[in-house]
Amino acid sequence: MAFMRKYLLPTLGLFLAYYYYSAKEEFRPEMLQGKKVIVTGASKGIGEEMAYHLARMGAHVVVTARSEESLQKVVSRCLELGAASAHYIAGSMEDMTFAEQFVAKAGKLMGGLDMLILNHITKTYMRLFNDDIHHLRKIMEVNFLSYVVLSVAALPMLKQSNGSIVVVSSQAGKIAHPLVAPYSASKFALDGFFSSIRTEYSVAKVNVSITLCILGLINTDTAMKAVSGILNMEAASKEECALEIIKGGALRQKEIYYDRSPWTNLLLENPGRKILEFLSLNYYNMDTFINN
Ligand SMILES: NC(=O)c1ccc[n+]([C@@H]2O[C@H](COP(=O)([O-])OP(=O)(O)OC[C@H]3O[C@@H](n4cnc5c(N)ncnc54)[C@H](OP(=O)(O)O)[C@@H]3O)[C@@H](O)[C@H]2O)c1
Ligand SMILES: *[C@@H]1O[C@H](CO)[C@@H](O)[C@H](O)[C@H]1NC(C)=O
Ligand SMILES: *[C@@H]1O[C@H](CO)[C@@H](O)[C@H](O)[C@H]1NC(C)=O
């Protein structure tokens, strides 16, 4: 107890104070000027809005989704808005070969990569989970596995640019919601995987930031249709949400929380987890895994 009172608690206090109050750098739109950015799931919704913000900031963008027709429109609009360059590559993230080749092609089009924004998801229904293993497998592949494949393919370019991976997740990837068990599993998986490799990067001095984005309900057409008659809750703006995601990535934040209510964000942040993750690193002998 004496030890606790003397060292542990003050250390934790300092840690938390540092974590929450350390002066955060201000976002400036110029941070994205000339940057080379990939946005997946950018034919509509939040992804489309991110492409437009990036275009206004003067970034190079490559967008992807399945619908070629919609992507064409997004690219034309990006060029009107002032993108340094804008291209699309259409394909399905059910296909891991496509995912891998997509990153290579996008890198070639832009001559490198600064930010990989992973945002696409396969269609989700709100219903009780019964026995639809087929749906569960597809969700895990599109919402989770393809994110890993895309990151692996992008890592060499991101290492060169000291770049960033931005992973779009959900409150359903932090806490339990009914009716979306497969979706929730895929979003929790993103947290487990990307938070774990973030720690590895920091130990191994790989200067590629990973930003996990925890979103509340956002007013995209898809989401509004999916929750209609089921969820009585006001949605937040997709335009503002898209901007907050880009800011989080540009400022190399570990996590960003976006929701209509600031209370949700405060409650979700889970300081206990952060403390335990920080402290448990002391027990690892990581030297053997580094510089091999
Ligand atoms: N909206 C919300 O309330 C909310 C809340 C929390 C988290 N989020 C997260 O925010 C992100 C964007 O959500 P959103 O509401 O903007 O979704 P959305 O409007 O439905 O957009 C989904 C995008 O993914 C693409 N896509 C779908 N299936 C695909 C496939 N098999 N391969 C490649 N691309 C595919 C879609 O284009 P195609 O159909 O043309 O392929 C579309 O561009 C997701 O990660 C979601 O989990 C959203
Ligand atoms: C990346 O960061 C390293 C230091 O970690 C620095 O030496 C290098 O110049 C940076 N490269 C780019 C392209 O910013
Ligand atoms: C990592 O890269 C960022 C962006 O280029 C740079 O600001 C930062 O100083 C780098 N950090 C380290 C530890 O090299």
XYZ file of N, CA and C in Angstrom, residues 131-280:
450
model
N -27.785 -17.939 -37.496
C -26.794 -18.948 -37.881
C -26.131 -18.568 -39.201
N -26.102 -17.273 -39.499
C -25.592 -16.875 -40.809
C -24.058 -16.762 -40.811
N -23.424 -17.924 -40.842
C -21.956 -17.982 -40.826
C -21.392 -17.395 -42.121
N -22.122 -17.581 -43.193
C -21.685 -17.047 -44.483
C -21.516 -15.522 -44.414
N -22.526 -14.864 -43.847
C -22.496 -13.409 -43.682
C -21.364 -12.995 -42.748
N -21.204 -13.743 -41.648
C -20.147 -13.439 -40.684
C -18.774 -13.526 -41.349
N -18.562 -14.570 -42.135
C -17.265 -14.757 -42.798
C -16.991 -13.610 -43.784
N -18.028 -13.239 -44.536
C -17.865 -12.155 -45.507
C -17.536 -10.844 -44.793
N -18.246 -10.565 -43.708
C -17.978 -9.340 -42.937
C -16.548 -9.325 -42.418
N -16.081 -10.456 -41.875
C -14.713 -10.504 -41.344
C -13.702 -10.300 -42.474
N -13.992 -10.830 -43.648
C -13.038 -10.686 -44.759
C -13.002 -9.254 -45.277
N -14.171 -8.674 -45.531
C -14.204 -7.336 -46.128
C -13.861 -6.255 -45.096
N -14.457 -6.350 -43.906
C -14.287 -5.273 -42.909
C -12.977 -5.378 -42.136
N -12.410 -6.596 -42.057
C -11.197 -6.773 -41.260
C -10.010 -7.263 -42.088
N -10.134 -8.448 -42.672
C -8.973 -9.046 -43.349
C -8.424 -8.151 -44.459
N -9.309 -7.566 -45.258
C -8.822 -6.720 -46.359
C -8.080 -5.491 -45.813
N -8.450 -5.014 -44.620
C -7.747 -3.873 -44.014
C -6.294 -4.260 -43.721
N -6.117 -5.502 -43.255
C -4.767 -5.974 -42.956
C -3.972 -6.117 -44.255
N -4.601 -6.713 -45.267
C -3.928 -6.902 -46.555
C -3.513 -5.547 -47.139
N -4.413 -4.584 -47.098
C -4.116 -3.250 -47.641
C -2.964 -2.594 -46.876
N -2.967 -2.735 -45.554
C -1.901 -2.120 -44.741
C -0.552 -2.763 -45.022
N -0.548 -4.086 -45.121
C 0.707 -4.796 -45.399
C 1.269 -4.320 -46.737
N 0.392 -4.209 -47.740
C 0.850 -3.791 -49.069
C 1.351 -2.349 -49.052
N 0.774 -1.525 -48.184
C 1.129 -0.099 -48.167
C 2.326 0.211 -47.280
N 2.666 -0.694 -46.376
C 3.668 -0.367 -45.352
C 5.020 0.106 -45.896
N 5.573 -0.557 -46.930
C 6.860 -0.062 -47.440
C 6.791 1.409 -47.869
N 5.723 1.795 -48.551
C 5.582 3.195 -48.983
C 5.366 4.121 -47.785
N 4.595 3.657 -46.810
C 4.320 4.488 -45.634
C 5.560 4.672 -44.773
N 6.421 3.650 -44.734
C 7.674 3.791 -43.990
C 8.535 4.871 -44.623
N 8.547 4.886 -45.955
C 9.370 5.872 -46.656
C 8.916 7.293 -46.407
N 7.606 7.477 -46.253
C 7.071 8.834 -46.127
C 6.795 9.207 -44.671
N 7.112 8.321 -43.711
C 6.668 8.521 -42.321
C 5.155 8.729 -42.317
N 4.456 7.866 -43.021
C 3.042 8.085 -43.291
C 2.108 7.613 -42.198
N 0.821 7.477 -42.564
C -0.230 7.204 -41.587
C -1.235 6.197 -42.119
N -1.690 5.351 -41.216
C -2.813 4.465 -41.510
C -3.994 4.964 -40.681
N -5.125 5.167 -41.332
C -6.321 5.620 -40.626
C -7.378 4.535 -40.770
N -7.849 4.029 -39.639
C -8.787 2.912 -39.639
C -10.138 3.413 -39.135
N -11.154 3.350 -39.973
C -12.471 3.840 -39.565
C -13.232 2.720 -38.859
N -13.537 2.947 -37.588
C -14.278 1.963 -36.816
C -15.534 2.607 -36.248
N -16.054 2.046 -35.194
C -17.382 2.408 -34.720
C -17.447 2.210 -33.214
N -18.436 2.839 -32.581
C -18.678 2.544 -31.163
C -18.939 1.052 -30.980
N -19.487 0.418 -32.019
C -19.735 -1.028 -31.959
C -18.441 -1.830 -31.984
N -17.306 -1.141 -32.167
C -16.002 -1.783 -32.068
C -15.354 -1.555 -30.715
N -16.078 -0.928 -29.791
C -15.585 -0.684 -28.439
C -16.532 -1.216 -27.375
N -17.838 -1.162 -27.673
C -18.840 -1.629 -26.700
C -19.880 -2.490 -27.426
N -20.655 -3.251 -26.659
C -21.618 -4.176 -27.257
C -22.912 -3.475 -27.644
N -23.351 -3.720 -28.871
C -24.680 -3.302 -29.303
C -25.408 -4.550 -29.804
N -26.711 -4.655 -29.558
C -27.424 -5.802 -30.132
C -27.659 -5.608 -31.633
N -27.998 -6.665 -32.325
C -28.434 -6.680 -33.730
C -27.305 -6.511 -34.752
N -26.083 -6.339 -34.286
C -24.976 -6.159 -35.238
C -23.761 -7.015 -34.843
N -24.014 -8.231 -34.362
C -22.911 -9.051 -33.832
C -21.765 -9.249 -34.840
N -22.019 -9.627 -36.095
C -20.894 -9.819 -37.024
C -20.138 -8.520 -37.298
N -20.865 -7.436 -37.491
C -20.239 -6.125 -37.718
C -19.390 -5.737 -36.511
N -19.961 -5.906 -35.325
C -19.260 -5.570 -34.099
C -17.973 -6.386 -33.970
N -18.056 -7.679 -34.275
C -16.867 -8.547 -34.211
C -15.782 -8.018 -35.142
N -16.161 -7.597 -36.342
C -15.152 -7.121 -37.307
C -14.513 -5.819 -36.827
N -15.277 -4.967 -36.154
C -14.734 -3.690 -35.678
C -13.865 -3.891 -34.429
N -14.261 -4.821 -33.550
C -13.396 -5.162 -32.405
C -12.073 -5.736 -32.917
N -12.163 -6.545 -33.977
C -10.947 -7.159 -34.532
C -9.978 -6.079 -35.003
N -10.506 -5.023 -35.611
C -9.645 -3.923 -36.068
C -8.909 -3.296 -34.899
N -9.603 -3.093 -33.782
C -8.989 -2.503 -32.592
C -7.874 -3.413 -32.089
N -8.178 -4.715 -31.940
C -7.173 -5.659 -31.444
C -5.943 -5.676 -32.319
N -6.166 -5.796 -33.618
C -5.030 -5.921 -34.533
C -4.228 -4.621 -34.632
N -4.905 -3.541 -34.964
C -4.164 -2.299 -35.238
C -3.591 -1.673 -33.964
N -4.254 -1.846 -32.823
C -3.674 -1.326 -31.580
C -2.429 -2.123 -31.217
N -2.469 -3.432 -31.491
C -1.310 -4.270 -31.210
C -0.132 -3.888 -32.107
N -0.366 -3.733 -33.409
C 0.791 -3.386 -34.257
C 1.231 -1.934 -34.031
N 0.358 -1.086 -33.528
C 0.794 0.273 -33.178
C 1.870 0.204 -32.089
N 1.626 -0.660 -31.109
C 2.618 -0.836 -30.049
C 3.916 -1.405 -30.625
N 3.804 -2.357 -31.533
C 5.001 -2.927 -32.166
C 5.781 -1.855 -32.929
N 5.068 -1.029 -33.659
C 5.743 0.040 -34.423
C 6.477 0.977 -33.471
N 5.840 1.280 -32.355
C 6.460 2.252 -31.453
C 7.722 1.648 -30.830
N 7.684 0.371 -30.487
C 8.867 -0.277 -29.932
C 9.947 -0.417 -31.008
N 9.542 -0.761 -32.222
C 10.508 -1.013 -33.304
C 10.905 0.268 -34.034
N 10.425 1.420 -33.566
C 10.724 2.710 -34.170
C 10.331 2.773 -35.656
N 9.200 2.168 -35.964
C 8.618 2.337 -37.297
C 7.736 3.576 -37.207
N 8.105 4.615 -37.948
C 7.386 5.881 -37.790
C 6.177 5.964 -38.730
N 5.247 5.035 -38.545
C 3.983 5.066 -39.288
C 2.875 5.148 -38.241
N 2.091 6.228 -38.263
C 1.064 6.389 -37.232
C -0.180 5.579 -37.585
N -0.898 5.166 -36.556
C -2.154 4.434 -36.756
C -3.241 5.149 -35.962
N -4.279 5.595 -36.663
C -5.387 6.320 -36.025
C -6.657 5.486 -36.135
N -7.195 5.096 -34.990
C -8.459 4.347 -34.977
C -9.599 5.334 -34.715
N -10.597 5.325 -35.574
C -11.680 6.324 -35.486
C -12.962 5.666 -34.979
N -13.418 6.133 -33.816
C -14.595 5.539 -33.175
C -15.788 6.453 -33.423
N -16.643 6.035 -34.351
C -17.747 6.907 -34.760
C -19.064 6.482 -34.137
N -19.879 7.483 -33.775
C -21.271 7.224 -33.406
C -22.106 7.135 -34.680
N -23.420 7.288 -34.535
C -24.293 7.212 -35.714
C -24.083 8.439 -36.606
N -23.831 8.194 -37.886
C -23.542 9.255 -38.854
C -24.612 9.212 -39.955
N -25.008 10.396 -40.433
C -26.178 10.458 -41.319
C -25.920 10.086 -42.779
N -25.222 8.996 -43.036
C -25.063 8.550 -44.423
C -26.342 7.834 -44.855
N -26.606 7.807 -46.161
C -27.825 7.158 -46.665
C -27.911 5.706 -46.189
N -26.777 5.008 -46.296
C -26.771 3.592 -45.913
C -27.166 3.415 -44.451
N -26.552 4.215 -43.568
C -26.815 4.055 -42.141
C -28.254 4.444 -41.816
N -28.735 5.528 -42.425
C -30.091 5.989 -42.124
C -31.118 4.929 -42.538
N -30.858 4.276 -43.668
C -31.753 3.210 -44.119
C -31.674 2.013 -43.174
N -30.460 1.671 -42.762
C -30.266 0.469 -41.936
C -30.927 0.600 -40.561
N -30.911 1.820 -39.986
C -31.430 1.962 -38.618
C -32.895 2.378 -38.577
N -33.452 2.691 -39.752
C -34.803 3.229 -39.802
C -35.824 2.268 -39.169
N -36.575 2.789 -38.199
C -37.577 1.976 -37.506
C -36.990 1.106 -36.407
N -35.667 1.092 -36.263
C -35.031 0.227 -35.256
C -34.359 1.046 -34.153
N -33.683 2.124 -34.578
C -32.886 2.907 -33.634
C -33.451 4.318 -33.565
N -33.806 4.768 -32.360
C -34.306 6.126 -32.208
C -33.193 6.997 -31.665
N -32.450 7.589 -32.563
C -31.257 8.318 -32.147
C -30.928 9.310 -33.248
N -30.458 10.478 -32.855
C -30.097 11.461 -33.881
C -28.696 11.180 -34.404
N -28.535 11.392 -35.693
C -27.238 11.096 -36.310
C -26.408 12.366 -36.444
N -25.100 12.208 -36.452
C -24.187 13.343 -36.645
C -23.869 13.515 -38.128
N -23.254 14.658 -38.445
C -23.041 15.031 -39.842
C -21.883 14.285 -40.482
N -22.125 13.754 -41.682
C -21.076 12.989 -42.367
C -19.946 13.904 -42.850
N -20.277 15.163 -43.196
C -19.232 16.084 -43.666
C -18.258 16.396 -42.530
N -18.825 16.731 -41.349
C -17.975 17.064 -40.213
C -17.195 15.831 -39.750
N -17.873 14.702 -39.766
C -17.236 13.444 -39.370
C -16.018 13.177 -40.257
N -16.213 13.350 -41.571
C -15.116 13.107 -42.524
C -13.922 14.005 -42.214
N -14.198 15.248 -41.859
C -13.120 16.198 -41.555
C -12.380 15.790 -40.278
N -13.130 15.354 -39.272
C -12.504 14.952 -38.006
C -11.583 13.746 -38.207
N -11.973 12.849 -39.097
C -11.138 11.670 -39.371
C -9.814 12.117 -40.003
N -9.901 13.019 -40.982
C -8.687 13.503 -41.655
C -7.785 14.250 -40.665
N -8.394 15.076 -39.815
C -7.613 15.796 -38.800
C -6.872 14.814 -37.900
N -7.582 13.801 -37.426
C -6.977 12.802 -36.535
C -5.785 12.133 -37.194
N -5.935 11.804 -38.466
C -4.840 11.161 -39.200
C -3.662 12.104 -39.361
N -3.952 13.363 -39.743
C -2.885 14.338 -39.987
C -2.123 14.653 -38.704
N -2.831 14.653 -37.568
C -2.184 14.951 -36.289
C -1.593 13.690 -35.647
N -1.681 12.584 -36.350
C -1.103 11.303 -35.913
C -1.638 10.881 -34.556
N -2.935 11.126 -34.311
C -3.542 10.711 -33.044
C -3.792 9.208 -33.049
N -3.734 8.603 -31.859
C -3.954 7.160 -31.776
C -5.418 6.813 -32.002
N -6.273 7.608 -31.392
C -7.705 7.355 -31.551
C -8.427 8.683 -31.667
N -9.506 8.700 -32.434
C -10.406 9.843 -32.365
C -11.824 9.315 -32.134
N -12.591 10.118 -31.408
C -13.973 9.767 -31.099
C -14.868 10.823 -31.716
N -15.842 10.391 -32.497
C -16.755 11.361 -33.087
C -18.199 10.910 -32.879
N -18.966 11.768 -32.223
C -20.360 11.454 -31.918
C -21.060 12.783 -31.642
N -22.376 12.785 -31.658
C -23.096 14.026 -31.351
C -22.855 14.439 -29.902
N -22.757 13.445 -29.026
C -22.631 13.756 -27.602
C -21.188 13.644 -27.120
N -20.667 14.709 -26.490
C -19.312 14.638 -25.945
C -19.231 13.652 -24.780
N -20.365 13.374 -24.136
C -20.373 12.434 -23.005
C -20.015 11.032 -23.459
N -20.571 10.647 -24.604
C -20.256 9.314 -25.135
C -18.754 9.185 -25.293
N -18.147 10.204 -25.897
C -16.716 10.159 -26.148
C -15.941 10.010 -24.847
N -16.317 10.817 -23.864
C -15.607 10.804 -22.589
C -15.680 9.415 -21.941
N -16.884 8.825 -21.973
C -17.077 7.522 -21.324
C -16.375 6.394 -22.072
N -16.261 6.543 -23.388
C -15.683 5.466 -24.197
C -14.168 5.381 -24.075
N -13.521 6.460 -23.652
C -12.065 6.525 -23.796
C -11.282 5.525 -22.950
N -11.865 4.977 -21.909
C -11.286 3.855 -21.176
C -9.854 4.066 -20.691
N -9.666 4.936 -19.702
C -8.308 5.165 -19.193
C -7.689 3.911 -18.585
N -8.507 3.032 -18.016
C -7.987 1.793 -17.421
C -7.209 0.974 -18.435
N -7.748 0.872 -19.608
C -7.067 0.116 -20.664
C -5.734 0.761 -21.012
N -5.733 2.089 -21.124
C -4.499 2.786 -21.514
C -3.414 2.593 -20.473
N -3.805 2.674 -19.203
C -2.826 2.496 -18.123
C -2.252 1.086 -18.162
N -3.146 0.091 -18.289
C -2.675 -1.300 -18.285
C -1.782 -1.587 -19.480
N -2.121 -1.041 -20.624
C -1.290 -1.262 -21.815
C 0.098 -0.657 -21.614
N 0.093 0.523 -21.034
C 1.349 1.231 -20.779
C 2.214 0.450 -19.792
N 1.582 0.011 -18.687
C 2.345 -0.685 -17.639
C 2.797 -2.068 -18.083
N 1.956 -2.771 -18.855
C 2.272 -4.165 -19.177
C 3.455 -4.265 -20.135
